[in-house]
PDB file of N, CA and C in Angstrom:
ATOM      1  N   VAL A  15     118.638  48.065 180.509  1.00  0.00           N
ATOM      2  CA  VAL A  15     117.839  47.619 181.636  1.00  0.00           C
ATOM      3  C   VAL A  15     116.448  47.541 181.207  1.00  0.00           C
ATOM      4  N   THR A  16     115.778  46.427 181.427  1.00  0.00           N
ATOM      5  CA  THR A  16     114.344  46.205 181.027  1.00  0.00           C
ATOM      6  C   THR A  16     113.485  46.061 182.271  1.00  0.00           C
ATOM      7  N   ARG A  17     112.397  46.764 182.102  1.00  0.00           N
ATOM      8  CA  ARG A  17     111.286  46.776 183.213  1.00  0.00           C
ATOM      9  C   ARG A  17     109.951  46.527 182.588  1.00  0.00           C
ATOM     10  N   ASP A  18     109.195  45.660 183.197  1.00  0.00           N
ATOM     11  CA  ASP A  18     107.840  45.397 182.719  1.00  0.00           C
ATOM     12  C   ASP A  18     106.891  46.128 183.717  1.00  0.00           C
ATOM     13  N   ILE A  19     105.829  46.655 183.242  1.00  0.00           N
ATOM     14  CA  ILE A  19     104.874  47.223 184.178  1.00  0.00           C
ATOM     15  C   ILE A  19     103.425  46.726 183.695  1.00  0.00           C
ATOM     16  N   SER A  20     102.624  46.529 184.483  1.00  0.00           N
ATOM     17  CA  SER A  20     101.199  46.134 184.278  1.00  0.00           C
ATOM     18  C   SER A  20     100.351  47.188 184.970  1.00  0.00           C
ATOM     19  N   MET A  21      99.415  47.737 184.324  1.00  0.00           N
ATOM     20  CA  MET A  21      98.543  48.742 184.907  1.00  0.00           C
ATOM     21  C   MET A  21      97.133  48.519 184.639  1.00  0.00           C
ATOM     22  N   VAL A  22      96.302  49.027 185.468  1.00  0.00           N
ATOM     23  CA  VAL A  22      94.875  49.028 185.146  1.00  0.00           C
ATOM     24  C   VAL A  22      94.441  50.612 184.916  1.00  0.00           C
ATOM     25  N   VAL A  23      93.774  50.663 183.768  1.00  0.00           N
ATOM     26  CA  VAL A  23      93.401  52.045 183.307  1.00  0.00           C
ATOM     27  C   VAL A  23      91.862  52.097 182.904  1.00  0.00           C
ATOM     28  N   PRO A  24      91.334  53.247 183.071  1.00  0.00           N
ATOM     29  CA  PRO A  24      89.941  53.397 182.591  1.00  0.00           C
ATOM     30  C   PRO A  24      89.853  53.133 181.066  1.00  0.00           C
ATOM     31  N   LYS A  25      88.839  52.377 180.670  1.00  0.00           N
ATOM     32  CA  LYS A  25      88.738  52.069 179.167  1.00  0.00           C
ATOM     33  C   LYS A  25      88.805  53.312 178.144  1.00  0.00           C
ATOM     34  N   GLU A  26      88.405  54.430 178.643  1.00  0.00           N
ATOM     35  CA  GLU A  26      88.365  55.596 177.848  1.00  0.00           C
ATOM     36  C   GLU A  26      89.752  56.252 177.590  1.00  0.00           C
ATOM     37  N   ILE A  27      90.793  55.754 178.358  1.00  0.00           N
ATOM     38  CA  ILE A  27      92.150  56.161 178.134  1.00  0.00           C
ATOM     39  C   ILE A  27      92.746  55.321 176.970  1.00  0.00           C
ATOM     40  N   LEU A  28      93.235  55.992 176.007  1.00  0.00           N
ATOM     41  CA  LEU A  28      93.806  55.314 174.817  1.00  0.00           C
ATOM     42  C   LEU A  28      95.258  54.929 175.008  1.00  0.00           C
ATOM     43  N   VAL A  29      95.726  53.871 174.366  1.00  0.00           N
ATOM     44  CA  VAL A  29      97.092  53.431 174.435  1.00  0.00           C
ATOM     45  C   VAL A  29      97.992  54.615 174.049  1.00  0.00           C
ATOM     46  N   GLY A  30      97.644  55.289 173.143  1.00  0.00           N
ATOM     47  CA  GLY A  30      98.516  56.558 172.703  1.00  0.00           C
ATOM     48  C   GLY A  30      98.699  57.476 173.874  1.00  0.00           C
ATOM     49  N   GLN A  31      97.742  57.575 174.772  1.00  0.00           N
ATOM     50  CA  GLN A  31      97.836  58.581 175.874  1.00  0.00           C
ATOM     51  C   GLN A  31      98.754  58.000 176.842  1.00  0.00           C
ATOM     52  N   ILE A  32      98.779  56.662 176.956  1.00  0.00           N
ATOM     53  CA  ILE A  32      99.701  56.101 178.015  1.00  0.00           C
ATOM     54  C   ILE A  32     101.232  56.183 177.404  1.00  0.00           C
ATOM     55  N   GLU A  33     101.247  55.943 176.148  1.00  0.00           N
ATOM     56  CA  GLU A  33     102.645  56.064 175.540  1.00  0.00           C
ATOM     57  C   GLU A  33     103.206  57.411 175.545  1.00  0.00           C
ATOM     58  N   GLU A  34     102.317  58.471 175.368  1.00  0.00           N
ATOM     59  CA  GLU A  34     102.702  59.866 175.486  1.00  0.00           C
ATOM     60  C   GLU A  34     103.379  60.076 176.884  1.00  0.00           C
ATOM     61  N   VAL A  35     102.737  59.529 177.903  1.00  0.00           N
ATOM     62  CA  VAL A  35     103.219  59.710 179.318  1.00  0.00           C
ATOM     63  C   VAL A  35     104.599  59.033 179.451  1.00  0.00           C
ATOM     64  N   ILE A  36     104.725  57.822 178.960  1.00  0.00           N
ATOM     65  CA  ILE A  36     105.949  57.050 178.933  1.00  0.00           C
ATOM     66  C   ILE A  36     107.088  57.917 178.324  1.00  0.00           C
ATOM     67  N   GLU A  37     106.753  58.414 177.096  1.00  0.00           N
ATOM     68  CA  GLU A  37     107.833  59.179 176.438  1.00  0.00           C
ATOM     69  C   GLU A  37     108.180  60.498 177.182  1.00  0.00           C
ATOM     70  N   LYS A  38     107.206  61.117 177.633  1.00  0.00           N
ATOM     71  CA  LYS A  38     107.404  62.371 178.372  1.00  0.00           C
ATOM     72  C   LYS A  38     108.177  62.238 179.636  1.00  0.00           C
ATOM     73  N   CYS A  39     107.935  61.180 180.450  1.00  0.00           N
ATOM     74  CA  CYS A  39     108.353  61.003 181.759  1.00  0.00           C
ATOM     75  C   CYS A  39     109.714  60.173 181.908  1.00  0.00           C
ATOM     76  N   ALA A  40     109.855  59.290 180.928  1.00  0.00           N
ATOM     77  CA  ALA A  40     111.018  58.290 181.058  1.00  0.00           C
ATOM     78  C   ALA A  40     112.353  58.892 181.156  1.00  0.00           C
ATOM     79  N   GLY A  41     112.550  60.099 180.428  1.00  0.00           N
ATOM     80  CA  GLY A  41     113.863  60.708 180.379  1.00  0.00           C
ATOM     81  C   GLY A  41     114.738  60.199 179.245  1.00  0.00           C
ATOM     82  N   LYS A  42     115.970  60.784 179.129  1.00  0.00           N
ATOM     83  CA  LYS A  42     116.726  60.657 178.011  1.00  0.00           C
ATOM     84  C   LYS A  42     117.322  59.166 177.780  1.00  0.00           C
ATOM     85  N   ASN A  43     117.252  58.381 178.752  1.00  0.00           N
ATOM     86  CA  ASN A  43     117.803  57.054 178.656  1.00  0.00           C
ATOM     87  C   ASN A  43     116.692  56.066 178.207  1.00  0.00           C
ATOM     88  N   LEU A  44     115.617  56.492 177.686  1.00  0.00           N
ATOM     89  CA  LEU A  44     114.506  55.604 177.293  1.00  0.00           C
ATOM     90  C   LEU A  44     115.000  55.187 175.893  1.00  0.00           C
ATOM     91  N   GLU A  45     115.159  53.747 175.722  1.00  0.00           N
ATOM     92  CA  GLU A  45     115.507  53.342 174.378  1.00  0.00           C
ATOM     93  C   GLU A  45     114.266  52.947 173.672  1.00  0.00           C
ATOM     94  N   ASN A  46     113.391  52.121 174.245  1.00  0.00           N
ATOM     95  CA  ASN A  46     112.071  51.849 173.583  1.00  0.00           C
ATOM     96  C   ASN A  46     111.048  51.226 174.595  1.00  0.00           C
ATOM     97  N   TYR A  47     109.943  51.096 174.063  1.00  0.00           N
ATOM     98  CA  TYR A  47     108.850  50.463 174.955  1.00  0.00           C
ATOM     99  C   TYR A  47     107.961  49.658 173.966  1.00  0.00           C
ATOM    100  N   GLN A  48     107.297  48.676 174.541  1.00  0.00           N
ATOM    101  CA  GLN A  48     106.446  47.877 173.706  1.00  0.00           C
ATOM    102  C   GLN A  48     105.259  47.343 174.559  1.00  0.00           C
ATOM    103  N   LEU A  49     104.051  47.555 174.042  1.00  0.00           N
ATOM    104  CA  LEU A  49     102.814  46.960 174.558  1.00  0.00           C
ATOM    105  C   LEU A  49     102.825  45.584 174.377  1.00  0.00           C
ATOM    106  N   PHE A  50     102.722  44.711 175.354  1.00  0.00           N
ATOM    107  CA  PHE A  50     102.720  43.218 175.200  1.00  0.00           C
ATOM    108  C   PHE A  50     101.495  42.511 175.588  1.00  0.00           C
ATOM    109  N   ASP A  51     100.622  43.235 176.293  1.00  0.00           N
ATOM    110  CA  ASP A  51      99.361  42.524 176.702  1.00  0.00           C
ATOM    111  C   ASP A  51      98.296  43.576 177.061  1.00  0.00           C
ATOM    112  N   ILE A  52      97.027  43.275 176.504  1.00  0.00           N
ATOM    113  CA  ILE A  52      95.858  44.038 176.860  1.00  0.00           C
ATOM    114  C   ILE A  52      94.872  43.123 177.359  1.00  0.00           C
ATOM    115  N   TYR A  53      94.250  43.256 178.520  1.00  0.00           N
ATOM    116  CA  TYR A  53      93.222  42.413 179.037  1.00  0.00           C
ATOM    117  C   TYR A  53      91.976  43.267 179.495  1.00  0.00           C
ATOM    118  N   GLU A  54      90.801  42.658 179.068  1.00  0.00           N
ATOM    119  CA  GLU A  54      89.630  43.201 179.500  1.00  0.00           C
ATOM    120  C   GLU A  54      88.700  42.020 179.873  1.00  0.00           C
ATOM    121  N   GLY A  55      88.403  41.980 181.151  1.00  0.00           N
ATOM    122  CA  GLY A  55      87.587  40.829 181.551  1.00  0.00           C
ATOM    123  C   GLY A  55      86.931  40.883 182.933  1.00  0.00           C
ATOM    124  N   GLU A  56      86.354  39.863 183.398  1.00  0.00           N
ATOM    125  CA  GLU A  56      85.615  39.850 184.617  1.00  0.00           C
ATOM    126  C   GLU A  56      86.457  40.003 185.837  1.00  0.00           C
ATOM    127  N   GLN A  57      87.778  39.833 185.737  1.00  0.00           N
ATOM    128  CA  GLN A  57      88.763  39.960 186.923  1.00  0.00           C
ATOM    129  C   GLN A  57      88.904  41.510 187.183  1.00  0.00           C
ATOM    130  N   LEU A  58      88.585  42.328 186.322  1.00  0.00           N
ATOM    131  CA  LEU A  58      88.794  43.705 186.486  1.00  0.00           C
ATOM    132  C   LEU A  58      87.479  44.446 186.839  1.00  0.00           C
ATOM    133  N   THR A  59      87.554  45.541 187.456  1.00  0.00           N
ATOM    134  CA  THR A  59      86.427  46.379 187.689  1.00  0.00           C
ATOM    135  C   THR A  59      85.827  46.804 186.335  1.00  0.00           C
ATOM    136  N   ARG A  60      84.522  46.803 186.359  1.00  0.00           N
ATOM    137  CA  ARG A  60      83.836  47.269 185.056  1.00  0.00           C
ATOM    138  C   ARG A  60      84.236  48.594 184.630  1.00  0.00           C
ATOM    139  N   GLY A  61      84.585  48.822 183.343  1.00  0.00           N
ATOM    140  CA  GLY A  61      84.964  49.967 182.843  1.00  0.00           C
ATOM    141  C   GLY A  61      86.480  50.277 182.776  1.00  0.00           C
ATOM    142  N   TYR A  62      87.227  49.225 183.146  1.00  0.00           N
ATOM    143  CA  TYR A  62      88.639  49.238 183.210  1.00  0.00           C
ATOM    144  C   TYR A  62      89.331  48.164 182.299  1.00  0.00           C
ATOM    145  N   LYS A  63      90.561  48.360 181.918  1.00  0.00           N
ATOM    146  CA  LYS A  63      91.338  47.396 181.220  1.00  0.00           C
ATOM    147  C   LYS A  63      92.745  47.323 181.804  1.00  0.00           C
ATOM    148  N   SER A  64      93.392  46.318 181.520  1.00  0.00           N
ATOM    149  CA  SER A  64      94.841  46.035 181.982  1.00  0.00           C
ATOM    150  C   SER A  64      95.697  46.187 180.761  1.00  0.00           C
ATOM    151  N   LEU A  65      96.747  46.945 180.881  1.00  0.00           N
ATOM    152  CA  LEU A  65      97.792  47.061 179.810  1.00  0.00           C
ATOM    153  C   LEU A  65      99.185  46.709 180.472  1.00  0.00           C
ATOM    154  N   ALA A  66      99.981  45.986 179.670  1.00  0.00           N
ATOM    155  CA  ALA A  66     101.292  45.678 180.145  1.00  0.00           C
ATOM    156  C   ALA A  66     102.328  46.114 179.049  1.00  0.00           C
ATOM    157  N   TYR A  67     103.451  46.765 179.623  1.00  0.00           N
ATOM    158  CA  TYR A  67     104.458  47.280 178.722  1.00  0.00           C
ATOM    159  C   TYR A  67     105.802  46.791 179.087  1.00  0.00           C
ATOM    160  N   LYS A  68     106.661  46.592 178.200  1.00  0.00           N
ATOM    161  CA  LYS A  68     108.086  46.453 178.373  1.00  0.00           C
ATOM    162  C   LYS A  68     108.793  47.661 178.012  1.00  0.00           C
ATOM    163  N   ILE A  69     109.506  48.158 179.030  1.00  0.00           N
ATOM    164  CA  ILE A  69     110.198  49.438 178.858  1.00  0.00           C
ATOM    165  C   ILE A  69     111.708  49.186 178.908  1.00  0.00           C
ATOM    166  N   VAL A  70     112.547  49.678 177.961  1.00  0.00           N
ATOM    167  CA  VAL A  70     113.927  49.469 177.883  1.00  0.00           C
ATOM    168  C   VAL A  70     114.702  50.783 178.052  1.00  0.00           C
ATOM    169  N   PHE A  71     115.670  50.840 179.087  1.00  0.00           N
ATOM    170  CA  PHE A  71     116.463  51.983 179.231  1.00  0.00           C
ATOM    171  C   PHE A  71     117.837  51.698 178.909  1.00  0.00           C
ATOM    172  N   ARG A  72     118.562  52.651 178.278  1.00  0.00           N
ATOM    173  CA  ARG A  72     119.946  52.371 177.984  1.00  0.00           C
ATOM    174  C   ARG A  72     120.810  53.658 177.870  1.00  0.00           C
ATOM    175  N   ALA A  73     121.889  53.750 178.392  1.00  0.00           N
ATOM    176  CA  ALA A  73     122.816  54.886 178.277  1.00  0.00           C
ATOM    177  C   ALA A  73     123.925  54.391 177.337  1.00  0.00           C
ATOM    178  N   SER A  74     124.286  55.295 176.357  1.00  0.00           N
ATOM    179  CA  SER A  74     125.328  54.930 175.440  1.00  0.00           C
ATOM    180  C   SER A  74     126.660  54.964 175.903  1.00  0.00           C
ATOM    181  N   ASP A  75     126.930  55.499 177.005  1.00  0.00           N
ATOM    182  CA  ASP A  75     128.273  55.671 177.576  1.00  0.00           C
ATOM    183  C   ASP A  75     128.642  54.962 178.843  1.00  0.00           C
ATOM    184  N   ARG A  76     127.573  54.288 179.461  1.00  0.00           N
ATOM    185  CA  ARG A  76     127.760  53.603 180.678  1.00  0.00           C
ATOM    186  C   ARG A  76     126.680  52.696 181.045  1.00  0.00           C
ATOM    187  N   THR A  77     126.857  51.925 182.161  1.00  0.00           N
ATOM    188  CA  THR A  77     125.750  51.044 182.501  1.00  0.00           C
ATOM    189  C   THR A  77     124.904  51.868 183.616  1.00  0.00           C
ATOM    190  N   LEU A  78     123.555  51.796 183.434  1.00  0.00           N
ATOM    191  CA  LEU A  78     122.594  52.472 184.185  1.00  0.00           C
ATOM    192  C   LEU A  78     122.505  51.700 185.505  1.00  0.00           C
ATOM    193  N   THR A  79     122.335  52.497 186.645  1.00  0.00           N
ATOM    194  CA  THR A  79     122.177  51.896 187.947  1.00  0.00           C
ATOM    195  C   THR A  79     120.730  51.607 188.086  1.00  0.00           C
ATOM    196  N   ASP A  80     120.345  50.739 189.101  1.00  0.00           N
ATOM    197  CA  ASP A  80     118.982  50.428 189.461  1.00  0.00           C
ATOM    198  C   ASP A  80     118.391  51.661 190.009  1.00  0.00           C
ATOM    199  N   ASP A  81     119.058  52.433 190.661  1.00  0.00           N
ATOM    200  CA  ASP A  81     118.503  53.688 191.295  1.00  0.00           C
ATOM    201  C   ASP A  81     118.053  54.603 190.170  1.00  0.00           C
ATOM    202  N   GLU A  82     118.878  54.874 189.152  1.00  0.00           N
ATOM    203  CA  GLU A  82     118.595  55.698 188.006  1.00  0.00           C
ATOM    204  C   GLU A  82     117.321  55.215 187.324  1.00  0.00           C
ATOM    205  N   VAL A  83     117.210  53.847 187.041  1.00  0.00           N
ATOM    206  CA  VAL A  83     116.093  53.370 186.345  1.00  0.00           C
ATOM    207  C   VAL A  83     114.744  53.460 187.235  1.00  0.00           C
ATOM    208  N   ASN A  84     114.997  53.231 188.562  1.00  0.00           N
ATOM    209  CA  ASN A  84     113.836  53.305 189.540  1.00  0.00           C
ATOM    210  C   ASN A  84     113.229  54.756 189.514  1.00  0.00           C
ATOM    211  N   LYS A  85     114.143  55.701 189.437  1.00  0.00           N
ATOM    212  CA  LYS A  85     113.750  57.137 189.426  1.00  0.00           C
ATOM    213  C   LYS A  85     112.837  57.364 188.136  1.00  0.00           C
ATOM    214  N   CYS A  86     113.299  56.855 187.019  1.00  0.00           N
ATOM    215  CA  CYS A  86     112.550  56.984 185.765  1.00  0.00           C
ATOM    216  C   CYS A  86     111.283  56.276 185.793  1.00  0.00           C
ATOM    217  N   MET A  87     111.180  55.089 186.374  1.00  0.00           N
ATOM    218  CA  MET A  87     109.961  54.390 186.474  1.00  0.00           C
ATOM    219  C   MET A  87     109.005  55.126 187.493  1.00  0.00           C
ATOM    220  N   ASP A  88     109.590  55.707 188.538  1.00  0.00           N
ATOM    221  CA  ASP A  88     108.715  56.509 189.481  1.00  0.00           C
ATOM    222  C   ASP A  88     108.066  57.723 188.708  1.00  0.00           C
ATOM    223  N   LYS A  89     108.839  58.451 187.834  1.00  0.00           N
ATOM    224  CA  LYS A  89     108.283  59.525 187.099  1.00  0.00           C
ATOM    225  C   LYS A  89     107.244  59.016 186.180  1.00  0.00           C
ATOM    226  N   ILE A  90     107.402  57.897 185.470  1.00  0.00           N
ATOM    227  CA  ILE A  90     106.366  57.384 184.664  1.00  0.00           C
ATOM    228  C   ILE A  90     105.148  57.107 185.364  1.00  0.00           C
ATOM    229  N   MET A  91     105.193  56.437 186.540  1.00  0.00           N
ATOM    230  CA  MET A  91     104.064  56.055 187.341  1.00  0.00           C
ATOM    231  C   MET A  91     103.350  57.270 187.900  1.00  0.00           C
ATOM    232  N   ASN A  92     104.176  58.283 188.335  1.00  0.00           N
ATOM    233  CA  ASN A  92     103.530  59.500 188.746  1.00  0.00           C
ATOM    234  C   ASN A  92     102.723  60.145 187.663  1.00  0.00           C
ATOM    235  N   GLY A  93     103.280  60.323 186.365  1.00  0.00           N
ATOM    236  CA  GLY A  93     102.541  60.699 185.270  1.00  0.00           C
ATOM    237  C   GLY A  93     101.337  59.964 184.902  1.00  0.00           C
ATOM    238  N   LEU A  94     101.409  58.628 184.971  1.00  0.00           N
ATOM    239  CA  LEU A  94     100.281  57.804 184.711  1.00  0.00           C
ATOM    240  C   LEU A  94      99.186  58.029 185.865  1.00  0.00           C
ATOM    241  N   GLY A  95      99.668  58.259 187.041  1.00  0.00           N
ATOM    242  CA  GLY A  95      98.662  58.452 188.171  1.00  0.00           C
ATOM    243  C   GLY A  95      97.801  59.543 187.994  1.00  0.00           C
ATOM    244  N   GLU A  96      98.250  60.633 187.186  1.00  0.00           N
ATOM    245  CA  GLU A  96      97.482  61.706 186.911  1.00  0.00           C
ATOM    246  C   GLU A  96      96.264  61.523 186.011  1.00  0.00           C
ATOM    247  N   LYS A  97      96.409  60.294 185.302  1.00  0.00           N
ATOM    248  CA  LYS A  97      95.262  59.716 184.412  1.00  0.00           C
ATOM    249  C   LYS A  97      94.480  58.645 185.110  1.00  0.00           C
ATOM    250  N   ASN A  98      94.574  58.513 186.414  1.00  0.00           N
ATOM    251  CA  ASN A  98      93.813  57.487 187.136  1.00  0.00           C
ATOM    252  C   ASN A  98      94.314  56.079 186.798  1.00  0.00           C
ATOM    253  N   VAL A  99      95.569  56.018 186.427  1.00  0.00           N
ATOM    254  CA  VAL A  99      96.082  54.651 186.157  1.00  0.00           C
ATOM    255  C   VAL A  99      96.810  54.249 187.430  1.00  0.00           C
ATOM    256  N   VAL A 100      96.584  52.866 187.651  1.00  0.00           N
ATOM    257  CA  VAL A 100      97.247  52.331 188.844  1.00  0.00           C
ATOM    258  C   VAL A 100      98.034  51.043 188.442  1.00  0.00           C
ATOM    259  N   LEU A 101      99.106  50.771 189.144  1.00  0.00           N
ATOM    260  CA  LEU A 101      99.965  49.689 188.970  1.00  0.00           C
ATOM    261  C   LEU A 101      99.149  48.436 189.259  1.00  0.00           C
ATOM    262  N   ARG A 102      99.173  47.342 188.449  1.00  0.00           N
ATOM    263  CA  ARG A 102      98.450  46.160 188.693  1.00  0.00           C
ATOM    264  C   ARG A 102      99.391  45.266 189.573  1.00  0.00           C
ATOM    265  N   GLN A 103      98.624  44.844 190.666  1.00  0.00           N
ATOM    266  CA  GLN A 103      99.475  43.937 191.567  1.00  0.00           C
ATOM    267  C   GLN A 103      99.381  42.533 191.082  1.00  0.00           C
TER     268      GLN A 103
END
């Protein structure tokens, strides 16, 4: 199961810090993640940047349900929220 998330983060937060949260919060079914977009520009509040990730979940023995993946994504977003990261609309 693949999910993309786009988020707005303070510029002082490093990509490595975001990836630590993804790894810590995603759970055992995290297969991989990839940063595919970084944006800094006039459309964002000064001092912020936008990051977008593709996150892939997989269980070796079964098909994951949407509910399971949604719970993992909620945990990731809660962890990111602690760093003043918000989901980009």
